[in-house]
């Protein structure tokens, strides 16, 4: 496979997985541009949008401007191109000017969801948390089925230690996207911060099951990434519940599993498995020291 074909394949994969991967996208996009073999039609426009966003992230604004110019020439009245232009403006202009730009877009088309979300993001950057929250709630009244917006609302609440409201927002995100283990972990961590350890443990265990259910030998395969985070959550919850039984009182009326001791032992095993090998030896010693402390 040629370098250009390989680059196009990788770029298409990033788009399919909604992955920004700006550095690699820019590198692969540069290969395609220099080859003069950029794709045509819809794939070509998607490629230009993808490259423009990567160029903005890397402060290669001359490349972004060239991509946006081609898109604007082809789609002069496109709300999508308008929002891409707004993201480009965010890179160099004061937030007040950016905010005015998005307000103008919404005056022209109040259903431009992308412009509305960018406006909310700018409000958060300006420190207008109350206004951003109000705008986001209004947005969700119109676009209820946007799980990313519910996650954004949850993040605002959690950042301000409004954990109950954060859990409510996350409940909507879970209902809309029940196959995403990251949302379960986020819900569990928020429940942990709120002091509802039984609920946190339940959701960490759900996340672990989702992440590891397809492994051939989950007991011996070291957990990585989100799985480590989930197993650490299981360990923290089970340890605290065993050491302080009063924490088993749950605001959500979630029951503590009868097999709590076995869950705690399994969590210990899974956490330690994650730190195998010479390179991980220092981290393993620290983990073992913590696990043996009371």
Tab-separated table of C-alpha atoms in Angstrom, residues 93 103 174 264:
chain	number	residue	atom	x	y	z
A	93	UNK	CA	-9.617	36.629	18.465
A	103	UNK	CA	-24.694	34.825	18.490
A	174	UNK	CA	-26.294	6.661	30.354
A	264	UNK	CA	-12.079	-6.690	47.420
